[in-house]
PDB file of C-alpha atoms (C1' of nucleotides) in Angstrom:
ATOM      1  CA  UNK A  51     -16.697 101.176 134.402  1.00  0.00           C
ATOM      2  CA  UNK A  52     -17.279 104.780 135.510  1.00  0.00           C
ATOM      3  CA  UNK A  53     -14.941 107.126 133.645  1.00  0.00           C
ATOM      4  CA  UNK A  54     -12.596 109.443 135.531  1.00  0.00           C
ATOM      5  CA  UNK A  55     -11.120 112.622 134.022  1.00  0.00           C
ATOM      6  CA  UNK A  56      -7.334 113.171 134.213  1.00  0.00           C
ATOM      7  CA  UNK A  57      -6.248 115.077 137.340  1.00  0.00           C
ATOM      8  CA  UNK A  58      -5.335 118.713 136.672  1.00  0.00           C
ATOM      9  CA  UNK A  59      -2.676 118.999 139.366  1.00  0.00           C
ATOM     10  CA  UNK A  60      -0.579 116.896 141.687  1.00  0.00           C
ATOM     11  CA  UNK A  61      -2.688 118.189 144.592  1.00  0.00           C
ATOM     12  CA  UNK A  62      -5.847 116.929 142.931  1.00  0.00           C
ATOM     13  CA  UNK A  63      -4.210 113.575 142.179  1.00  0.00           C
ATOM     14  CA  UNK A  64      -3.104 113.169 145.802  1.00  0.00           C
ATOM     15  CA  UNK A  65      -6.527 114.211 147.054  1.00  0.00           C
ATOM     16  CA  UNK A  66      -8.175 111.548 144.900  1.00  0.00           C
ATOM     17  CA  UNK A  67      -5.670 108.954 146.044  1.00  0.00           C
ATOM     18  CA  UNK A  68      -6.251 109.786 149.714  1.00  0.00           C
ATOM     19  CA  UNK A  69      -9.988 109.362 149.261  1.00  0.00           C
ATOM     20  CA  UNK A  70      -9.406 105.758 148.154  1.00  0.00           C
ATOM     21  CA  UNK A  71      -7.483 104.931 151.336  1.00  0.00           C
ATOM     22  CA  UNK A  72      -9.342 102.700 153.756  1.00  0.00           C
ATOM     23  CA  UNK A  73     -11.667 101.303 151.113  1.00  0.00           C
ATOM     24  CA  UNK A  74     -11.715  97.654 150.065  1.00  0.00           C
ATOM     25  CA  UNK A  75     -11.486  96.500 146.476  1.00  0.00           C
ATOM     26  CA  UNK A  76     -15.036  95.182 146.847  1.00  0.00           C
ATOM     27  CA  UNK A  77     -16.311  98.656 147.820  1.00  0.00           C
ATOM     28  CA  UNK A  78     -14.425 100.356 144.998  1.00  0.00           C
ATOM     29  CA  UNK A  79     -15.544  97.812 142.413  1.00  0.00           C
ATOM     30  CA  UNK A  80     -19.155  98.465 143.381  1.00  0.00           C
ATOM     31  CA  UNK A  81     -18.735 102.234 143.527  1.00  0.00           C
ATOM     32  CA  UNK A  82     -17.102 102.417 140.076  1.00  0.00           C
ATOM     33  CA  UNK A  83     -19.043  99.540 138.525  1.00  0.00           C
ATOM     34  CA  UNK A  84     -16.040  97.338 137.805  1.00  0.00           C
ATOM     35  CA  UNK A  85     -15.889  93.555 137.484  1.00  0.00           C
ATOM     36  CA  UNK A  86     -13.509  92.414 140.202  1.00  0.00           C
ATOM     37  CA  UNK A  87     -11.845  89.076 139.293  1.00  0.00           C
ATOM     38  CA  UNK A  88     -11.836  86.247 141.856  1.00  0.00           C
ATOM     39  CA  UNK A  89      -8.035  86.101 141.873  1.00  0.00           C
ATOM     40  CA  UNK A  90      -5.017  87.516 140.041  1.00  0.00           C
ATOM     41  CA  UNK A  91      -3.783  84.268 138.489  1.00  0.00           C
ATOM     42  CA  UNK A  92      -4.851  85.287 135.001  1.00  0.00           C
ATOM     43  CA  UNK A  93      -4.793  89.081 135.448  1.00  0.00           C
ATOM     44  CA  UNK A  94      -1.737  89.872 137.514  1.00  0.00           C
ATOM     45  CA  UNK A  95      -1.872  93.553 136.639  1.00  0.00           C
ATOM     46  CA  UNK A  96      -5.572  94.016 137.380  1.00  0.00           C
ATOM     47  CA  UNK A  97      -5.258  96.048 140.584  1.00  0.00           C
ATOM     48  CA  UNK A  98      -2.650  98.361 139.082  1.00  0.00           C
ATOM     49  CA  UNK A  99      -4.812  99.028 136.048  1.00  0.00           C
ATOM     50  CA  UNK A 100      -7.921  99.496 138.204  1.00  0.00           C
ATOM     51  CA  UNK A 101      -6.231 102.093 140.415  1.00  0.00           C
ATOM     52  CA  UNK A 102      -4.830 103.829 137.311  1.00  0.00           C
ATOM     53  CA  UNK A 103      -8.364 104.099 136.026  1.00  0.00           C
ATOM     54  CA  UNK A 104      -9.745 105.386 139.345  1.00  0.00           C
ATOM     55  CA  UNK A 105      -7.164 108.160 139.407  1.00  0.00           C
ATOM     56  CA  UNK A 106      -7.605 109.148 135.757  1.00  0.00           C
ATOM     57  CA  UNK A 107      -4.304 107.936 134.291  1.00  0.00           C
ATOM     58  CA  UNK A 108      -4.011 108.056 130.503  1.00  0.00           C
ATOM     59  CA  UNK A 109      -0.535 106.871 129.503  1.00  0.00           C
ATOM     60  CA  UNK A 110      -1.621 103.465 128.267  1.00  0.00           C
ATOM     61  CA  UNK A 111       1.395 101.359 127.398  1.00  0.00           C
ATOM     62  CA  UNK A 112       3.669 104.218 126.387  1.00  0.00           C
ATOM     63  CA  UNK A 113       7.148 104.204 127.991  1.00  0.00           C
ATOM     64  CA  UNK A 114       6.517 107.275 130.150  1.00  0.00           C
ATOM     65  CA  UNK A 115       5.093 108.153 133.587  1.00  0.00           C
ATOM     66  CA  UNK A 116       1.390 107.413 134.081  1.00  0.00           C
ATOM     67  CA  UNK A 117       0.547 111.102 134.449  1.00  0.00           C
ATOM     68  CA  UNK A 118       2.842 112.695 131.829  1.00  0.00           C
ATOM     69  CA  UNK A 119       1.674 116.292 132.392  1.00  0.00           C
ATOM     70  CA  UNK A 120       2.262 115.973 136.121  1.00  0.00           C
ATOM     71  CA  UNK A 121       5.435 113.891 135.774  1.00  0.00           C
ATOM     72  CA  UNK A 122       4.061 111.370 138.252  1.00  0.00           C
ATOM     73  CA  UNK A 123       4.342 107.582 138.054  1.00  0.00           C
ATOM     74  CA  UNK A 124       1.745 105.445 139.831  1.00  0.00           C
ATOM     75  CA  UNK A 125       2.823 102.228 141.561  1.00  0.00           C
ATOM     76  CA  UNK A 126       0.552  99.906 143.494  1.00  0.00           C
ATOM     77  CA  UNK A 127       2.470  97.837 146.019  1.00  0.00           C
ATOM     78  CA  UNK A 128       1.067  94.850 147.919  1.00  0.00           C
ATOM     79  CA  UNK A 129       1.998  95.006 151.626  1.00  0.00           C
ATOM     80  CA  UNK A 130       1.161  92.855 154.628  1.00  0.00           C
ATOM     81  CA  UNK A 131      -0.707  94.402 157.598  1.00  0.00           C
ATOM     82  CA  UNK A 132       2.650  95.344 159.139  1.00  0.00           C
ATOM     83  CA  UNK A 133       3.595  97.366 156.069  1.00  0.00           C
ATOM     84  CA  UNK A 134       6.098  94.945 154.572  1.00  0.00           C
ATOM     85  CA  UNK A 135       6.084  94.789 150.746  1.00  0.00           C
ATOM     86  CA  UNK A 136       5.127  91.363 149.438  1.00  0.00           C
ATOM     87  CA  UNK A 137       6.601  91.787 145.974  1.00  0.00           C
ATOM     88  CA  UNK A 138       9.283  93.616 144.050  1.00  0.00           C
ATOM     89  CA  UNK A 139       8.173  96.528 141.877  1.00  0.00           C
ATOM     90  CA  UNK A 140       8.539  96.465 138.109  1.00  0.00           C
ATOM     91  CA  UNK A 141       9.885  99.764 136.732  1.00  0.00           C
ATOM     92  CA  UNK A 142      10.605  99.390 133.016  1.00  0.00           C
ATOM     93  CA  UNK A 143      12.130  97.089 130.443  1.00  0.00           C
ATOM     94  CA  UNK A 144      15.906  97.027 129.953  1.00  0.00           C
ATOM     95  CA  UNK A 145      16.998  98.337 126.548  1.00  0.00           C
ATOM     96  CA  UNK A 146      19.084  95.435 125.273  1.00  0.00           C
ATOM     97  CA  UNK A 147      19.353  96.686 121.691  1.00  0.00           C
ATOM     98  CA  UNK A 148      20.982 100.146 121.706  1.00  0.00           C
ATOM     99  CA  UNK A 149      22.609 100.173 125.145  1.00  0.00           C
ATOM    100  CA  UNK A 150      25.480 102.486 124.180  1.00  0.00           C
ATOM    101  CA  UNK A 151      23.064 105.280 123.312  1.00  0.00           C
ATOM    102  CA  UNK A 152      21.524 105.226 126.786  1.00  0.00           C
ATOM    103  CA  UNK A 153      22.452 107.600 129.559  1.00  0.00           C
ATOM    104  CA  UNK A 154      21.203 107.626 133.136  1.00  0.00           C
ATOM    105  CA  UNK A 155      20.096 111.257 132.954  1.00  0.00           C
ATOM    106  CA  UNK A 156      17.717 110.566 130.065  1.00  0.00           C
ATOM    107  CA  UNK A 157      16.765 107.020 131.011  1.00  0.00           C
ATOM    108  CA  UNK A 158      13.188 105.776 131.391  1.00  0.00           C
ATOM    109  CA  UNK A 159      14.025 104.486 134.870  1.00  0.00           C
ATOM    110  CA  UNK A 160      15.041 107.968 136.053  1.00  0.00           C
ATOM    111  CA  UNK A 161      12.013 109.596 134.424  1.00  0.00           C
ATOM    112  CA  UNK A 162       9.635 107.186 136.103  1.00  0.00           C
ATOM    113  CA  UNK A 163      11.226 107.267 139.538  1.00  0.00           C
ATOM    114  CA  UNK A 164      11.556 111.060 139.716  1.00  0.00           C
ATOM    115  CA  UNK A 165       8.124 111.313 141.290  1.00  0.00           C
ATOM    116  CA  UNK A 166       6.151 108.230 142.337  1.00  0.00           C
ATOM    117  CA  UNK A 167       2.698 107.967 143.850  1.00  0.00           C
ATOM    118  CA  UNK A 168       2.847 104.770 145.937  1.00  0.00           C
ATOM    119  CA  UNK A 169      -0.532 103.158 146.572  1.00  0.00           C
ATOM    120  CA  UNK A 170      -0.113 100.383 149.153  1.00  0.00           C
ATOM    121  CA  UNK A 171      -2.589  97.517 148.882  1.00  0.00           C
ATOM    122  CA  UNK A 172      -2.986  95.818 152.258  1.00  0.00           C
ATOM    123  CA  UNK A 173      -3.123  92.040 151.946  1.00  0.00           C
ATOM    124  CA  UNK A 174      -4.200  89.876 154.873  1.00  0.00           C
ATOM    125  CA  UNK A 175      -2.874  86.293 154.632  1.00  0.00           C
ATOM    126  CA  UNK A 176      -5.283  83.856 152.968  1.00  0.00           C
ATOM    127  CA  UNK A 177      -7.969  86.457 152.409  1.00  0.00           C
ATOM    128  CA  UNK A 178      -9.815  86.876 149.105  1.00  0.00           C
ATOM    129  CA  UNK A 179      -8.937  89.578 146.615  1.00  0.00           C
ATOM    130  CA  UNK A 180     -12.045  91.675 147.277  1.00  0.00           C
ATOM    131  CA  UNK A 181     -11.054  92.159 150.922  1.00  0.00           C
ATOM    132  CA  UNK A 182      -7.793  93.901 150.122  1.00  0.00           C
ATOM    133  CA  UNK A 183      -7.738  97.460 151.469  1.00  0.00           C
ATOM    134  CA  UNK A 184      -6.183 100.536 149.893  1.00  0.00           C
ATOM    135  CA  UNK A 185      -3.575 102.029 152.213  1.00  0.00           C
ATOM    136  CA  UNK A 186      -2.560 105.677 152.633  1.00  0.00           C
ATOM    137  CA  UNK A 187      -0.772 106.875 149.504  1.00  0.00           C
ATOM    138  CA  UNK A 188       2.742 108.297 149.568  1.00  0.00           C
ATOM    139  CA  UNK A 189       4.041 110.849 147.075  1.00  0.00           C
ATOM    140  CA  UNK A 190       7.765 110.150 146.940  1.00  0.00           C
ATOM    141  CA  UNK A 191      10.886 111.654 145.389  1.00  0.00           C
ATOM    142  CA  UNK A 192      14.172 109.769 145.829  1.00  0.00           C
ATOM    143  CA  UNK A 193      16.688 111.363 148.198  1.00  0.00           C
ATOM    144  CA  UNK A 194      20.214 112.138 147.003  1.00  0.00           C
ATOM    145  CA  UNK A 195      21.421 108.894 148.587  1.00  0.00           C
ATOM    146  CA  UNK A 196      18.663 106.887 146.944  1.00  0.00           C
ATOM    147  CA  UNK A 197      19.424 108.460 143.560  1.00  0.00           C
ATOM    148  CA  UNK A 198      23.069 107.492 143.910  1.00  0.00           C
ATOM    149  CA  UNK A 199      22.193 103.858 144.591  1.00  0.00           C
ATOM    150  CA  UNK A 200      19.722 103.728 141.710  1.00  0.00           C
ATOM    151  CA  UNK A 201      22.181 105.355 139.325  1.00  0.00           C
ATOM    152  CA  UNK A 202      24.978 102.944 140.264  1.00  0.00           C
ATOM    153  CA  UNK A 203      22.744  99.917 139.789  1.00  0.00           C
ATOM    154  CA  UNK A 204      21.486 101.226 136.460  1.00  0.00           C
ATOM    155  CA  UNK A 205      24.966 101.988 135.147  1.00  0.00           C
ATOM    156  CA  UNK A 206      26.331  98.595 136.183  1.00  0.00           C
ATOM    157  CA  UNK A 207      23.440  96.923 134.416  1.00  0.00           C
ATOM    158  CA  UNK A 208      23.896  98.887 131.214  1.00  0.00           C
ATOM    159  CA  UNK A 209      27.625  98.220 131.272  1.00  0.00           C
ATOM    160  CA  UNK A 210      26.969  94.479 131.265  1.00  0.00           C
ATOM    161  CA  UNK A 211      24.548  94.966 128.389  1.00  0.00           C
ATOM    162  CA  UNK A 212      27.057  97.040 126.422  1.00  0.00           C
ATOM    163  CA  UNK A 213      29.703  94.343 126.914  1.00  0.00           C
ATOM    164  CA  UNK A 214      27.271  91.634 125.898  1.00  0.00           C
ATOM    165  CA  UNK A 215      27.585  89.882 129.261  1.00  0.00           C
ATOM    166  CA  UNK A 216      24.031  88.597 129.308  1.00  0.00           C
ATOM    167  CA  UNK A 217      24.960  85.600 131.454  1.00  0.00           C
ATOM    168  CA  UNK A 218      25.742  88.037 134.278  1.00  0.00           C
ATOM    169  CA  UNK A 219      22.462  89.852 133.787  1.00  0.00           C
ATOM    170  CA  UNK A 220      20.656  88.066 136.619  1.00  0.00           C
ATOM    171  CA  UNK A 221      18.696  89.006 139.752  1.00  0.00           C
ATOM    172  CA  UNK A 222      21.666  88.640 142.102  1.00  0.00           C
ATOM    173  CA  UNK A 223      23.255  92.023 141.693  1.00  0.00           C
ATOM    174  CA  UNK A 224      21.939  95.530 142.168  1.00  0.00           C
ATOM    175  CA  UNK A 225      21.450  97.028 145.602  1.00  0.00           C
ATOM    176  CA  UNK A 226      18.028  98.552 144.851  1.00  0.00           C
ATOM    177  CA  UNK A 227      17.437  98.090 141.116  1.00  0.00           C
ATOM    178  CA  UNK A 228      17.415  94.459 140.117  1.00  0.00           C
ATOM    179  CA  UNK A 229      17.284  92.821 136.682  1.00  0.00           C
ATOM    180  CA  UNK A 230      14.894  89.934 136.126  1.00  0.00           C
ATOM    181  CA  UNK A 231      13.229  88.299 133.106  1.00  0.00           C
ATOM    182  CA  UNK A 232      10.291  90.215 131.638  1.00  0.00           C
ATOM    183  CA  UNK A 233       8.575  88.076 129.055  1.00  0.00           C
ATOM    184  CA  UNK A 234       5.580  85.883 128.394  1.00  0.00           C
ATOM    185  CA  UNK A 235       7.718  82.830 129.211  1.00  0.00           C
ATOM    186  CA  UNK A 236      11.306  81.570 129.261  1.00  0.00           C
ATOM    187  CA  UNK A 237      11.271  80.627 125.564  1.00  0.00           C
ATOM    188  CA  UNK A 238      10.928  84.220 124.404  1.00  0.00           C
ATOM    189  CA  UNK A 239      14.179  85.501 122.894  1.00  0.00           C
ATOM    190  CA  UNK A 240      15.260  88.841 121.481  1.00  0.00           C
ATOM    191  CA  UNK A 241      18.191  89.743 119.203  1.00  0.00           C
ATOM    192  CA  UNK A 242      21.205  91.358 120.888  1.00  0.00           C
ATOM    193  CA  UNK A 243      24.896  91.996 120.226  1.00  0.00           C
ATOM    194  CA  UNK A 244      27.065  89.491 122.108  1.00  0.00           C
ATOM    195  CA  UNK A 245      30.473  89.903 123.778  1.00  0.00           C
ATOM    196  CA  UNK A 246      32.326  89.309 120.493  1.00  0.00           C
ATOM    197  CA  UNK A 247      30.117  91.639 118.504  1.00  0.00           C
ATOM    198  CA  UNK A 248      28.109  88.761 117.087  1.00  0.00           C
ATOM    199  CA  UNK A 249      24.329  88.762 116.811  1.00  0.00           C
ATOM    200  CA  UNK A 250      22.872  86.442 119.408  1.00  0.00           C
ATOM    201  CA  UNK A 251      19.665  86.060 121.376  1.00  0.00           C
ATOM    202  CA  UNK A 252      18.684  86.446 125.013  1.00  0.00           C
ATOM    203  CA  UNK A 253      15.631  86.620 127.244  1.00  0.00           C
ATOM    204  CA  UNK A 254      14.062  90.096 127.532  1.00  0.00           C
ATOM    205  CA  UNK A 255      14.760  91.686 130.934  1.00  0.00           C
ATOM    206  CA  UNK A 256      13.142  94.291 133.151  1.00  0.00           C
ATOM    207  CA  UNK A 257      14.284  96.617 135.939  1.00  0.00           C
ATOM    208  CA  UNK A 258      12.642  95.890 139.293  1.00  0.00           C
ATOM    209  CA  UNK A 259      12.964  97.626 142.670  1.00  0.00           C
ATOM    210  CA  UNK A 260      13.893  95.164 145.410  1.00  0.00           C
ATOM    211  CA  UNK A 261      11.320  94.957 148.196  1.00  0.00           C
ATOM    212  CA  UNK A 262      14.034  95.810 150.745  1.00  0.00           C
ATOM    213  CA  UNK A 263      14.358  99.183 149.004  1.00  0.00           C
ATOM    214  CA  UNK A 264      10.637  99.912 148.735  1.00  0.00           C
ATOM    215  CA  UNK A 265      10.187  98.920 152.371  1.00  0.00           C
ATOM    216  CA  UNK A 266      12.522 101.754 153.401  1.00  0.00           C
ATOM    217  CA  UNK A 267      10.735 104.131 151.060  1.00  0.00           C
ATOM    218  CA  UNK A 268       7.337 103.292 152.539  1.00  0.00           C
ATOM    219  CA  UNK A 269       8.478 103.878 156.112  1.00  0.00           C
ATOM    220  CA  UNK A 270       8.642 107.572 155.190  1.00  0.00           C
ATOM    221  CA  UNK A 271       4.841 107.433 155.559  1.00  0.00           C
ATOM    222  CA  UNK A 272       5.204 107.696 159.310  1.00  0.00           C
ATOM    223  CA  UNK A 273       7.359 110.806 159.170  1.00  0.00           C
ATOM    224  CA  UNK A 274       6.030 112.864 156.303  1.00  0.00           C
TER     225      UNK A 274
ATOM    226  C1'  DG B 227      10.752  81.308 153.991  1.00  0.00           C
ATOM    227  C1'  DC B 228      12.136  84.088 150.483  1.00  0.00           C
ATOM    228  C1'  DA B 229      14.579  85.496 146.344  1.00  0.00           C
ATOM    229  C1'  DT B 230      15.120  84.308 141.646  1.00  0.00           C
ATOM    230  C1'  DG B 231      13.352  83.017 137.576  1.00  0.00           C
ATOM    231  C1'  DA B 232       8.818  82.165 135.135  1.00  0.00           C
ATOM    232  C1'  DT B 233       4.602  83.668 133.742  1.00  0.00           C
ATOM    233  C1'  DC B 234      -0.340  86.054 132.511  1.00  0.00           C
ATOM    234  C1'  DA B 235      -3.399  89.754 130.054  1.00  0.00           C
ATOM    235  C1'  DT B 236      -3.781  93.411 126.781  1.00  0.00           C
ATOM    236  C1'  DG B 237      -3.038  96.883 122.895  1.00  0.00           C
ATOM    237  C1'  DC B 238      -0.871  97.962 118.811  1.00  0.00           C
TER     238       DC B 238
ATOM    239  C1'  DG C  98       7.561  91.622 119.523  1.00  0.00           C
ATOM    240  C1'  DC C  99       7.555  95.091 122.880  1.00  0.00           C
ATOM    241  C1'  DA C 100       5.564  98.146 125.951  1.00  0.00           C
ATOM    242  C1'  DT C 101       2.215  98.624 129.776  1.00  0.00           C
ATOM    243  C1'  DG C 102       0.144  96.513 134.365  1.00  0.00           C
ATOM    244  C1'  DA C 103       2.344  93.093 137.690  1.00  0.00           C
ATOM    245  C1'  DT C 104       2.191  88.372 140.676  1.00  0.00           C
ATOM    246  C1'  DC C 105       3.112  83.433 140.567  1.00  0.00           C
ATOM    247  C1'  DA C 106       5.745  79.447 141.835  1.00  0.00           C
ATOM    248  C1'  DT C 107       9.828  76.848 142.065  1.00  0.00           C
ATOM    249  C1'  DG C 108      14.502  76.194 143.825  1.00  0.00           C
ATOM    250  C1'  DC C 109      17.655  76.971 147.237  1.00  0.00           C
TER     251       DC C 109
END
DNA sequence: GCATGATCATGC
DNA sequence: GCATGATCATGC
């Protein structure tokens, strides 16, 4: 695949992102000499990693924003032609091991969501992967109201973790930030401290943004 | 039909 | 095993 140097500024990053808008994955794969898979069944993260590459991201699998020098996190988000998100958005894993040492202000979730470059991927129903089109990017910072919601959800989650209430750690709470399993499969277990201080095991979890939340975020496209 | 829970690839 | 990148697919 053609190599891309890291962007030197947020302006340059946004400029690159805007140049991708309107192009199909087939066009981009040809232009950058990439092997586009037939489907995402075996490579669910392929598009995200492809776009990272096209924009010159370097973070790898470190728990930090994709462009650490710029403080910008890249998120691809599949949308239908009307702009409705088709999936939730994974943010980061939940720290189940040292929850008491975590604070919202220094959390990975806050660091990543401080500045997000949203890259919508337009998906037409029943169309092949190579016909998906890159939408107009949106550089987003949460509003004060959005921060408040995210902070509340995060703190409620971490409180459950601190109390060892892993049974309550499901996808049904959280206004914007949701907790769901994040593992290879449902048999994966990790050591945690239970509600009586005992060592027990539970399924690894991740923080995800609900699609209802990202839908509101993406509507800012029309007004910015 | 959609949200919740399950799952896939990769690097170290 | 855990972090990154996420979407799949079943149950309600």
